[in-house]
Amino acid sequence: MTVRRTGSVALPEVSPFVELLHRAYETEPLVTP
């Protein structure tokens, strides 16, 4: 499993809530300035 960084928060483990957030981020296109 890969540790993903969201903002300044490192997510070393996937909880149901975190997995839901990941799915939301993957579904929506991320706009990087």
PDB file of N, CA and C in Angstrom:
ATOM      1  N   MET A   1       0.835  -1.194   0.000  1.00  0.00           N
ATOM      2  CA  MET A   1       0.000   0.000   0.000  1.00  0.00           C
ATOM      3  C   MET A   1       0.869   1.243   0.000  1.00  0.00           C
ATOM      4  N   THR A   2       0.465   2.212  -0.763  1.00  0.00           N
ATOM      5  CA  THR A   2       1.239   3.439  -0.866  1.00  0.00           C
ATOM      6  C   THR A   2       0.692   4.493   0.081  1.00  0.00           C
ATOM      7  N   VAL A   3       1.618   5.165   0.755  1.00  0.00           N
ATOM      8  CA  VAL A   3       1.201   6.246   1.642  1.00  0.00           C
ATOM      9  C   VAL A   3       0.977   7.493   0.813  1.00  0.00           C
ATOM     10  N   ARG A   4      -0.203   8.032   0.918  1.00  0.00           N
ATOM     11  CA  ARG A   4      -0.553   9.197   0.120  1.00  0.00           C
ATOM     12  C   ARG A   4      -0.549  10.440   0.985  1.00  0.00           C
ATOM     13  N   ARG A   5      -0.094  11.553   0.424  1.00  0.00           N
ATOM     14  CA  ARG A   5      -0.124  12.804   1.181  1.00  0.00           C
ATOM     15  C   ARG A   5      -1.242  13.689   0.655  1.00  0.00           C
ATOM     16  N   THR A   6      -2.120  14.066   1.553  1.00  0.00           N
ATOM     17  CA  THR A   6      -3.207  14.969   1.184  1.00  0.00           C
ATOM     18  C   THR A   6      -2.989  16.260   1.946  1.00  0.00           C
ATOM     19  N   GLY A   7      -2.605  17.303   1.251  1.00  0.00           N
ATOM     20  CA  GLY A   7      -2.266  18.555   1.935  1.00  0.00           C
ATOM     21  C   GLY A   7      -0.993  18.332   2.724  1.00  0.00           C
ATOM     22  N   SER A   8      -1.057  18.487   4.033  1.00  0.00           N
ATOM     23  CA  SER A   8       0.121  18.271   4.870  1.00  0.00           C
ATOM     24  C   SER A   8      -0.102  17.069   5.770  1.00  0.00           C
ATOM     25  N   VAL A   9      -1.151  16.296   5.478  1.00  0.00           N
ATOM     26  CA  VAL A   9      -1.491  15.161   6.325  1.00  0.00           C
ATOM     27  C   VAL A   9      -1.074  13.873   5.635  1.00  0.00           C
ATOM     28  N   ALA A  10      -0.241  13.085   6.311  1.00  0.00           N
ATOM     29  CA  ALA A  10       0.154  11.792   5.772  1.00  0.00           C
ATOM     30  C   ALA A  10      -0.875  10.747   6.195  1.00  0.00           C
ATOM     31  N   LEU A  11      -1.262   9.888   5.254  1.00  0.00           N
ATOM     32  CA  LEU A  11      -2.262   8.871   5.550  1.00  0.00           C
ATOM     33  C   LEU A  11      -1.627   7.487   5.434  1.00  0.00           C
ATOM     34  N   PRO A  12      -1.060   6.993   6.533  1.00  0.00           N
ATOM     35  CA  PRO A  12      -0.356   5.718   6.494  1.00  0.00           C
ATOM     36  C   PRO A  12      -1.283   4.511   6.484  1.00  0.00           C
ATOM     37  N   GLU A  13      -2.518   4.661   6.945  1.00  0.00           N
ATOM     38  CA  GLU A  13      -3.430   3.532   6.946  1.00  0.00           C
ATOM     39  C   GLU A  13      -4.777   3.963   6.399  1.00  0.00           C
ATOM     40  N   VAL A  14      -5.493   2.998   5.838  1.00  0.00           N
ATOM     41  CA  VAL A  14      -6.761   3.325   5.200  1.00  0.00           C
ATOM     42  C   VAL A  14      -7.910   2.895   6.094  1.00  0.00           C
ATOM     43  N   SER A  15      -8.596   3.862   6.643  1.00  0.00           N
ATOM     44  CA  SER A  15      -9.812   3.589   7.397  1.00  0.00           C
ATOM     45  C   SER A  15     -10.984   3.803   6.449  1.00  0.00           C
ATOM     46  N   PRO A  16     -12.163   3.330   6.800  1.00  0.00           N
ATOM     47  CA  PRO A  16     -13.320   3.515   5.910  1.00  0.00           C
ATOM     48  C   PRO A  16     -13.543   4.973   5.535  1.00  0.00           C
ATOM     49  N   PHE A  17     -13.346   5.882   6.480  1.00  0.00           N
ATOM     50  CA  PHE A  17     -13.535   7.307   6.198  1.00  0.00           C
ATOM     51  C   PHE A  17     -12.473   7.815   5.240  1.00  0.00           C
ATOM     52  N   VAL A  18     -11.236   7.415   5.473  1.00  0.00           N
ATOM     53  CA  VAL A  18     -10.138   7.850   4.608  1.00  0.00           C
ATOM     54  C   VAL A  18     -10.324   7.281   3.204  1.00  0.00           C
ATOM     55  N   GLU A  19     -10.770   6.038   3.137  1.00  0.00           N
ATOM     56  CA  GLU A  19     -10.985   5.424   1.820  1.00  0.00           C
ATOM     57  C   GLU A  19     -12.084   6.157   1.067  1.00  0.00           C
ATOM     58  N   LEU A  20     -13.100   6.615   1.795  1.00  0.00           N
ATOM     59  CA  LEU A  20     -14.169   7.384   1.173  1.00  0.00           C
ATOM     60  C   LEU A  20     -13.630   8.690   0.615  1.00  0.00           C
ATOM     61  N   LEU A  21     -12.735   9.333   1.365  1.00  0.00           N
ATOM     62  CA  LEU A  21     -12.121  10.577   0.905  1.00  0.00           C
ATOM     63  C   LEU A  21     -11.290  10.333  -0.348  1.00  0.00           C
ATOM     64  N   HIS A  22     -10.541   9.224  -0.350  1.00  0.00           N
ATOM     65  CA  HIS A  22      -9.715   8.902  -1.507  1.00  0.00           C
ATOM     66  C   HIS A  22     -10.579   8.713  -2.747  1.00  0.00           C
ATOM     67  N   ARG A  23     -11.696   8.025  -2.574  1.00  0.00           N
ATOM     68  CA  ARG A  23     -12.584   7.804  -3.716  1.00  0.00           C
ATOM     69  C   ARG A  23     -13.152   9.119  -4.213  1.00  0.00           C
ATOM     70  N   ALA A  24     -13.456  10.023  -3.283  1.00  0.00           N
ATOM     71  CA  ALA A  24     -13.995  11.326  -3.669  1.00  0.00           C
ATOM     72  C   ALA A  24     -12.949  12.117  -4.454  1.00  0.00           C
ATOM     73  N   TYR A  25     -11.687  12.061  -3.984  1.00  0.00           N
ATOM     74  CA  TYR A  25     -10.620  12.787  -4.678  1.00  0.00           C
ATOM     75  C   TYR A  25     -10.353  12.189  -6.054  1.00  0.00           C
ATOM     76  N   GLU A  26     -10.463  10.863  -6.155  1.00  0.00           N
ATOM     77  CA  GLU A  26     -10.211  10.217  -7.438  1.00  0.00           C
ATOM     78  C   GLU A  26     -11.338  10.510  -8.425  1.00  0.00           C
ATOM     79  N   THR A  27     -12.550  10.666  -7.914  1.00  0.00           N
ATOM     80  CA  THR A  27     -13.699  10.919  -8.781  1.00  0.00           C
ATOM     81  C   THR A  27     -13.681  12.339  -9.312  1.00  0.00           C
ATOM     82  N   GLU A  28     -13.350  13.294  -8.441  1.00  0.00           N
ATOM     83  CA  GLU A  28     -13.329  14.691  -8.858  1.00  0.00           C
ATOM     84  C   GLU A  28     -11.966  15.052  -9.436  1.00  0.00           C
ATOM     85  N   PRO A  29     -11.954  15.803 -10.533  1.00  0.00           N
ATOM     86  CA  PRO A  29     -10.679  16.263 -11.090  1.00  0.00           C
ATOM     87  C   PRO A  29     -10.032  17.285 -10.168  1.00  0.00           C
ATOM     88  N   LEU A  30      -8.762  17.056  -9.873  1.00  0.00           N
ATOM     89  CA  LEU A  30      -8.057  17.979  -8.993  1.00  0.00           C
ATOM     90  C   LEU A  30      -7.467  19.123  -9.804  1.00  0.00           C
ATOM     91  N   VAL A  31      -7.709  20.324  -9.359  1.00  0.00           N
ATOM     92  CA  VAL A  31      -7.181  21.503 -10.043  1.00  0.00           C
ATOM     93  C   VAL A  31      -5.993  22.030  -9.258  1.00  0.00           C
ATOM     94  N   THR A  32      -4.817  21.938  -9.862  1.00  0.00           N
ATOM     95  CA  THR A  32      -3.623  22.435  -9.183  1.00  0.00           C
ATOM     96  C   THR A  32      -3.225  23.772  -9.779  1.00  0.00           C
ATOM     97  N   PRO A  33      -3.050  24.759  -8.932  1.00  0.00           N
ATOM     98  CA  PRO A  33      -2.675  26.089  -9.431  1.00  0.00           C
ATOM     99  C   PRO A  33      -1.266  26.117  -9.990  1.00  0.00           C
TER     100      PRO A  33
END
